[in-house]
Short mmCIF file of N, CA, C and O in Angstrom, two decimals:
data_model
loop_
_atom_site.label_atom_id
_atom_site.label_comp_id
_atom_site.label_asym_id
_atom_site.label_seq_id
_atom_site.Cartn_x
_atom_site.Cartn_y
_atom_site.Cartn_z
N UNK A 193 0.83 -1.18 0.00
CA UNK A 193 0.00 0.00 0.00
C UNK A 193 0.87 1.23 0.00
O UNK A 193 1.95 1.23 0.59
N UNK A 194 0.44 2.28 -0.64
CA UNK A 194 1.22 3.52 -0.64
C UNK A 194 1.38 4.08 0.76
O UNK A 194 0.47 4.02 1.58
N UNK A 195 2.55 4.58 1.04
CA UNK A 195 2.80 5.18 2.33
C UNK A 195 3.40 4.23 3.35
O UNK A 195 3.87 4.66 4.39
N UNK A 196 3.36 2.92 3.07
CA UNK A 196 3.96 1.98 4.01
C UNK A 196 5.48 2.02 3.83
O UNK A 196 5.98 2.02 2.71
N UNK A 197 6.18 2.06 4.92
CA UNK A 197 7.63 2.11 4.81
C UNK A 197 8.21 0.70 4.94
O UNK A 197 7.71 -0.13 5.69
N UNK A 198 9.25 0.46 4.19
CA UNK A 198 9.92 -0.83 4.23
C UNK A 198 10.85 -0.87 5.44
O UNK A 198 11.33 0.15 5.90
N UNK A 199 11.09 -2.06 5.95
CA UNK A 199 12.09 -2.20 6.99
C UNK A 199 13.16 -3.17 6.51
O UNK A 199 12.93 -3.98 5.63
N UNK A 200 14.34 -3.05 7.09
CA UNK A 200 15.52 -3.76 6.61
C UNK A 200 15.93 -4.81 7.63
O UNK A 200 16.00 -4.53 8.83
N UNK A 201 16.19 -6.04 7.13
CA UNK A 201 16.67 -7.13 7.98
C UNK A 201 17.82 -7.82 7.27
O UNK A 201 18.01 -7.66 6.07
N UNK A 202 18.59 -8.58 8.01
CA UNK A 202 19.68 -9.35 7.43
C UNK A 202 19.38 -10.82 7.53
O UNK A 202 18.73 -11.27 8.47
N UNK A 203 19.86 -11.56 6.53
CA UNK A 203 19.65 -13.00 6.53
C UNK A 203 20.73 -13.70 5.74
O UNK A 203 21.58 -13.06 5.12
N UNK A 204 20.68 -15.02 5.75
CA UNK A 204 21.66 -15.84 5.05
C UNK A 204 20.99 -16.51 3.85
O UNK A 204 19.85 -16.96 3.94
N UNK A 205 21.71 -16.59 2.75
CA UNK A 205 21.20 -17.24 1.55
C UNK A 205 21.17 -18.75 1.79
O UNK A 205 22.16 -19.34 2.20
N UNK A 206 20.01 -19.35 1.54
CA UNK A 206 19.83 -20.79 1.72
C UNK A 206 19.89 -21.49 0.37
O UNK A 206 20.39 -22.61 0.27
N UNK A 207 19.40 -20.80 -0.67
CA UNK A 207 19.32 -21.43 -2.00
C UNK A 207 19.31 -20.33 -3.05
O UNK A 207 18.70 -19.28 -2.87
N UNK A 208 20.01 -20.57 -4.16
CA UNK A 208 19.94 -19.67 -5.30
C UNK A 208 19.00 -20.27 -6.33
O UNK A 208 19.06 -21.46 -6.62
N UNK A 209 18.13 -19.45 -6.87
CA UNK A 209 17.13 -19.88 -7.84
C UNK A 209 17.34 -19.12 -9.15
O UNK A 209 18.04 -18.10 -9.18
N UNK A 210 16.73 -19.57 -10.25
CA UNK A 210 16.89 -18.88 -11.52
C UNK A 210 16.27 -17.48 -11.50
O UNK A 210 15.45 -17.16 -10.64
N UNK A 211 16.66 -16.67 -12.47
CA UNK A 211 16.10 -15.34 -12.70
C UNK A 211 16.34 -14.36 -11.56
O UNK A 211 15.50 -13.52 -11.26
N UNK A 212 17.47 -14.45 -10.91
CA UNK A 212 17.82 -13.49 -9.87
C UNK A 212 17.03 -13.63 -8.59
O UNK A 212 16.84 -12.66 -7.87
N UNK A 213 16.57 -14.83 -8.27
CA UNK A 213 15.84 -15.07 -7.04
C UNK A 213 16.72 -15.80 -6.04
O UNK A 213 17.52 -16.65 -6.41
N UNK A 214 16.56 -15.46 -4.78
CA UNK A 214 17.32 -16.09 -3.71
C UNK A 214 16.36 -16.47 -2.59
O UNK A 214 15.47 -15.70 -2.25
N UNK A 215 16.54 -17.64 -2.02
CA UNK A 215 15.78 -18.01 -0.83
C UNK A 215 16.66 -17.64 0.36
O UNK A 215 17.81 -18.07 0.46
N UNK A 216 16.12 -16.81 1.24
CA UNK A 216 16.88 -16.25 2.35
C UNK A 216 16.24 -16.66 3.67
O UNK A 216 15.02 -16.66 3.80
N UNK A 217 17.08 -17.02 4.64
CA UNK A 217 16.59 -17.35 5.98
C UNK A 217 17.04 -16.27 6.95
O UNK A 217 18.22 -15.95 7.03
N UNK A 218 16.07 -15.72 7.67
CA UNK A 218 16.37 -14.68 8.65
C UNK A 218 16.82 -15.31 9.96
O UNK A 218 16.73 -16.52 10.15
N UNK A 219 17.29 -14.49 10.87
CA UNK A 219 17.81 -14.97 12.15
C UNK A 219 16.74 -15.69 12.97
O UNK A 219 17.05 -16.59 13.73
N UNK A 220 15.47 -15.31 12.79
CA UNK A 220 14.40 -15.95 13.56
C UNK A 220 13.90 -17.24 12.92
O UNK A 220 12.94 -17.83 13.39
N UNK A 221 14.52 -17.68 11.83
CA UNK A 221 14.15 -18.92 11.17
C UNK A 221 13.16 -18.76 10.04
O UNK A 221 12.85 -19.71 9.32
N UNK A 222 12.62 -17.55 9.84
CA UNK A 222 11.66 -17.29 8.76
C UNK A 222 12.38 -17.31 7.42
O UNK A 222 13.41 -16.68 7.25
N UNK A 223 11.83 -18.05 6.45
CA UNK A 223 12.40 -18.10 5.10
C UNK A 223 11.54 -17.30 4.15
O UNK A 223 10.31 -17.32 4.25
N UNK A 224 12.17 -16.59 3.23
CA UNK A 224 11.44 -15.79 2.26
C UNK A 224 12.13 -15.83 0.92
O UNK A 224 13.28 -16.27 0.80
N UNK A 225 11.42 -15.37 -0.09
CA UNK A 225 11.94 -15.31 -1.44
C UNK A 225 12.40 -13.89 -1.70
O UNK A 225 11.64 -12.94 -1.50
N UNK A 226 13.65 -13.74 -2.14
CA UNK A 226 14.20 -12.41 -2.38
C UNK A 226 14.46 -12.17 -3.85
O UNK A 226 14.96 -13.03 -4.56
N UNK A 227 14.09 -10.98 -4.31
CA UNK A 227 14.31 -10.56 -5.68
C UNK A 227 15.51 -9.63 -5.72
O UNK A 227 15.63 -8.75 -4.88
N UNK A 228 16.37 -9.80 -6.72
CA UNK A 228 17.56 -8.97 -6.85
C UNK A 228 17.32 -7.94 -7.95
O UNK A 228 16.73 -8.24 -8.98
N UNK A 229 17.80 -6.73 -7.74
CA UNK A 229 17.65 -5.66 -8.72
C UNK A 229 18.43 -5.98 -9.99
O UNK A 229 19.44 -6.70 -9.97
N UNK A 230 17.98 -5.44 -11.10
CA UNK A 230 18.66 -5.68 -12.39
C UNK A 230 20.10 -5.20 -12.36
O UNK A 230 20.98 -5.83 -12.93
N UNK A 231 20.35 -4.11 -11.70
CA UNK A 231 21.71 -3.58 -11.64
C UNK A 231 22.67 -4.49 -10.90
O UNK A 231 23.87 -4.47 -11.13
N UNK A 232 22.14 -5.31 -10.01
CA UNK A 232 22.97 -6.23 -9.25
C UNK A 232 22.90 -7.64 -9.78
O UNK A 232 23.47 -8.56 -9.20
N UNK A 233 22.22 -7.85 -10.91
CA UNK A 233 22.05 -9.19 -11.48
C UNK A 233 23.38 -9.89 -11.75
O UNK A 233 23.49 -11.10 -11.51
N UNK A 234 24.41 -9.19 -12.24
CA UNK A 234 25.69 -9.89 -12.46
C UNK A 234 26.29 -10.46 -11.17
O UNK A 234 27.04 -11.42 -11.21
N UNK A 235 25.95 -9.88 -10.03
CA UNK A 235 26.50 -10.36 -8.75
C UNK A 235 25.84 -11.64 -8.28
O UNK A 235 26.39 -12.36 -7.46
N UNK A 236 24.64 -11.95 -8.79
CA UNK A 236 23.91 -13.13 -8.34
C UNK A 236 24.70 -14.39 -8.60
O UNK A 236 24.67 -15.33 -7.81
N UNK A 237 25.44 -14.44 -9.69
CA UNK A 237 26.23 -15.63 -10.02
C UNK A 237 27.32 -15.88 -8.99
O UNK A 237 27.76 -17.02 -8.82
N UNK A 238 27.76 -14.84 -8.29
CA UNK A 238 28.81 -14.99 -7.28
C UNK A 238 28.28 -15.32 -5.90
O UNK A 238 29.06 -15.62 -4.99
N UNK A 239 26.97 -15.26 -5.72
CA UNK A 239 26.38 -15.52 -4.40
C UNK A 239 26.47 -17.00 -4.08
O UNK A 239 26.13 -17.85 -4.89
N UNK A 240 26.94 -17.30 -2.90
CA UNK A 240 27.05 -18.68 -2.45
C UNK A 240 26.11 -18.90 -1.28
O UNK A 240 25.74 -17.97 -0.58
N UNK A 241 25.75 -20.15 -1.06
CA UNK A 241 24.90 -20.50 0.07
C UNK A 241 25.64 -20.11 1.35
O UNK A 241 26.82 -20.38 1.51
N UNK A 242 24.96 -19.45 2.25
CA UNK A 242 25.55 -18.99 3.50
C UNK A 242 25.96 -17.53 3.48
O UNK A 242 26.29 -16.97 4.52
N UNK A 243 25.95 -16.89 2.30
CA UNK A 243 26.32 -15.48 2.20
C UNK A 243 25.28 -14.63 2.92
O UNK A 243 24.09 -14.89 2.86
N UNK A 244 25.75 -13.61 3.63
CA UNK A 244 24.85 -12.70 4.34
C UNK A 244 24.40 -11.60 3.38
O UNK A 244 25.21 -11.01 2.68
N UNK A 245 23.08 -11.34 3.36
CA UNK A 245 22.51 -10.31 2.50
C UNK A 245 21.55 -9.46 3.32
O UNK A 245 21.10 -9.86 4.39
N UNK A 246 21.26 -8.28 2.81
CA UNK A 246 20.29 -7.38 3.41
C UNK A 246 19.01 -7.48 2.61
O UNK A 246 19.04 -7.47 1.39
N UNK A 247 17.87 -7.57 3.30
CA UNK A 247 16.57 -7.71 2.64
C UNK A 247 15.67 -6.58 3.10
O UNK A 247 15.55 -6.31 4.30
N UNK A 248 15.02 -5.91 2.13
CA UNK A 248 14.03 -4.89 2.44
C UNK A 248 12.65 -5.52 2.33
O UNK A 248 12.31 -6.11 1.32
N UNK A 249 11.87 -5.41 3.40
CA UNK A 249 10.54 -6.00 3.46
C UNK A 249 9.50 -4.91 3.68
O UNK A 249 9.76 -3.92 4.34
N UNK A 250 8.31 -5.13 3.14
CA UNK A 250 7.18 -4.25 3.44
C UNK A 250 6.28 -4.96 4.44
O UNK A 250 6.21 -6.19 4.46
N UNK A 251 5.60 -4.22 5.28
CA UNK A 251 4.72 -4.84 6.28
C UNK A 251 3.58 -5.64 5.65
O UNK A 251 3.06 -6.55 6.28
N UNK A 252 3.22 -5.35 4.43
CA UNK A 252 2.10 -6.04 3.80
C UNK A 252 2.38 -7.47 3.38
O UNK A 252 1.49 -8.30 3.38
N UNK A 253 3.63 -7.78 3.01
CA UNK A 253 3.96 -9.13 2.54
C UNK A 253 5.33 -9.52 3.06
O UNK A 253 6.35 -9.06 2.55
N UNK A 254 5.36 -10.36 4.05
CA UNK A 254 6.62 -10.77 4.66
C UNK A 254 7.21 -12.02 4.03
O UNK A 254 8.22 -12.53 4.49
N UNK A 255 6.60 -12.52 2.96
CA UNK A 255 7.12 -13.72 2.31
C UNK A 255 8.01 -13.39 1.11
O UNK A 255 8.66 -14.26 0.57
N UNK A 256 8.02 -12.11 0.69
CA UNK A 256 8.85 -11.67 -0.43
C UNK A 256 9.59 -10.40 -0.02
O UNK A 256 9.07 -9.59 0.74
N UNK A 257 10.79 -10.26 -0.54
CA UNK A 257 11.57 -9.08 -0.22
C UNK A 257 12.49 -8.69 -1.36
O UNK A 257 12.64 -9.41 -2.34
N UNK A 258 13.10 -7.54 -1.22
CA UNK A 258 14.03 -7.00 -2.19
C UNK A 258 15.43 -7.15 -1.61
O UNK A 258 15.74 -6.59 -0.55
N UNK A 259 16.28 -7.93 -2.28
CA UNK A 259 17.62 -8.23 -1.76
C UNK A 259 18.62 -7.19 -2.22
O UNK A 259 18.69 -6.85 -3.40
N UNK A 260 19.40 -6.70 -1.28
CA UNK A 260 20.50 -5.79 -1.57
C UNK A 260 21.78 -6.56 -1.31
O UNK A 260 22.05 -6.97 -0.17
N UNK A 261 22.56 -6.78 -2.35
CA UNK A 261 23.79 -7.55 -2.24
C UNK A 261 24.94 -6.65 -1.84
O UNK A 261 25.07 -5.55 -2.35
N UNK A 262 25.78 -7.13 -0.96
CA UNK A 262 26.98 -6.42 -0.54
C UNK A 262 28.17 -7.20 -1.09
O UNK A 262 28.38 -8.34 -0.72
N UNK A 263 28.94 -6.57 -1.96
CA UNK A 263 30.06 -7.26 -2.61
C UNK A 263 31.08 -7.78 -1.61
O UNK A 263 31.78 -8.75 -1.88
N UNK A 264 31.18 -7.17 -0.45
CA UNK A 264 32.16 -7.61 0.55
C UNK A 264 31.80 -8.97 1.16
O UNK A 264 32.66 -9.68 1.63
N UNK A 265 30.50 -9.33 1.16
CA UNK A 265 30.07 -10.56 1.81
C UNK A 265 29.90 -11.71 0.84
O UNK A 265 29.48 -12.78 1.25
N UNK A 266 30.17 -11.52 -0.44
CA UNK A 266 29.95 -12.59 -1.42
C UNK A 266 31.14 -13.51 -1.49
O UNK A 266 32.22 -13.24 -1.30
#
């Protein structure tokens, strides 16, 4: 919904999927599907299971998020 602010959490990559998708597990055990931005798509090939990533979530849907990759953690 418009006006809802996203919040940021960190998690570990559990599985890499096709088309820039990553399955991420948060510290509380919750797993979600993360989408990677087009600009960071080349970095997805370097992501390994266990890599720490930052995920932006909206309060409306906690099962999907926007993944921000940090080159230092890949």
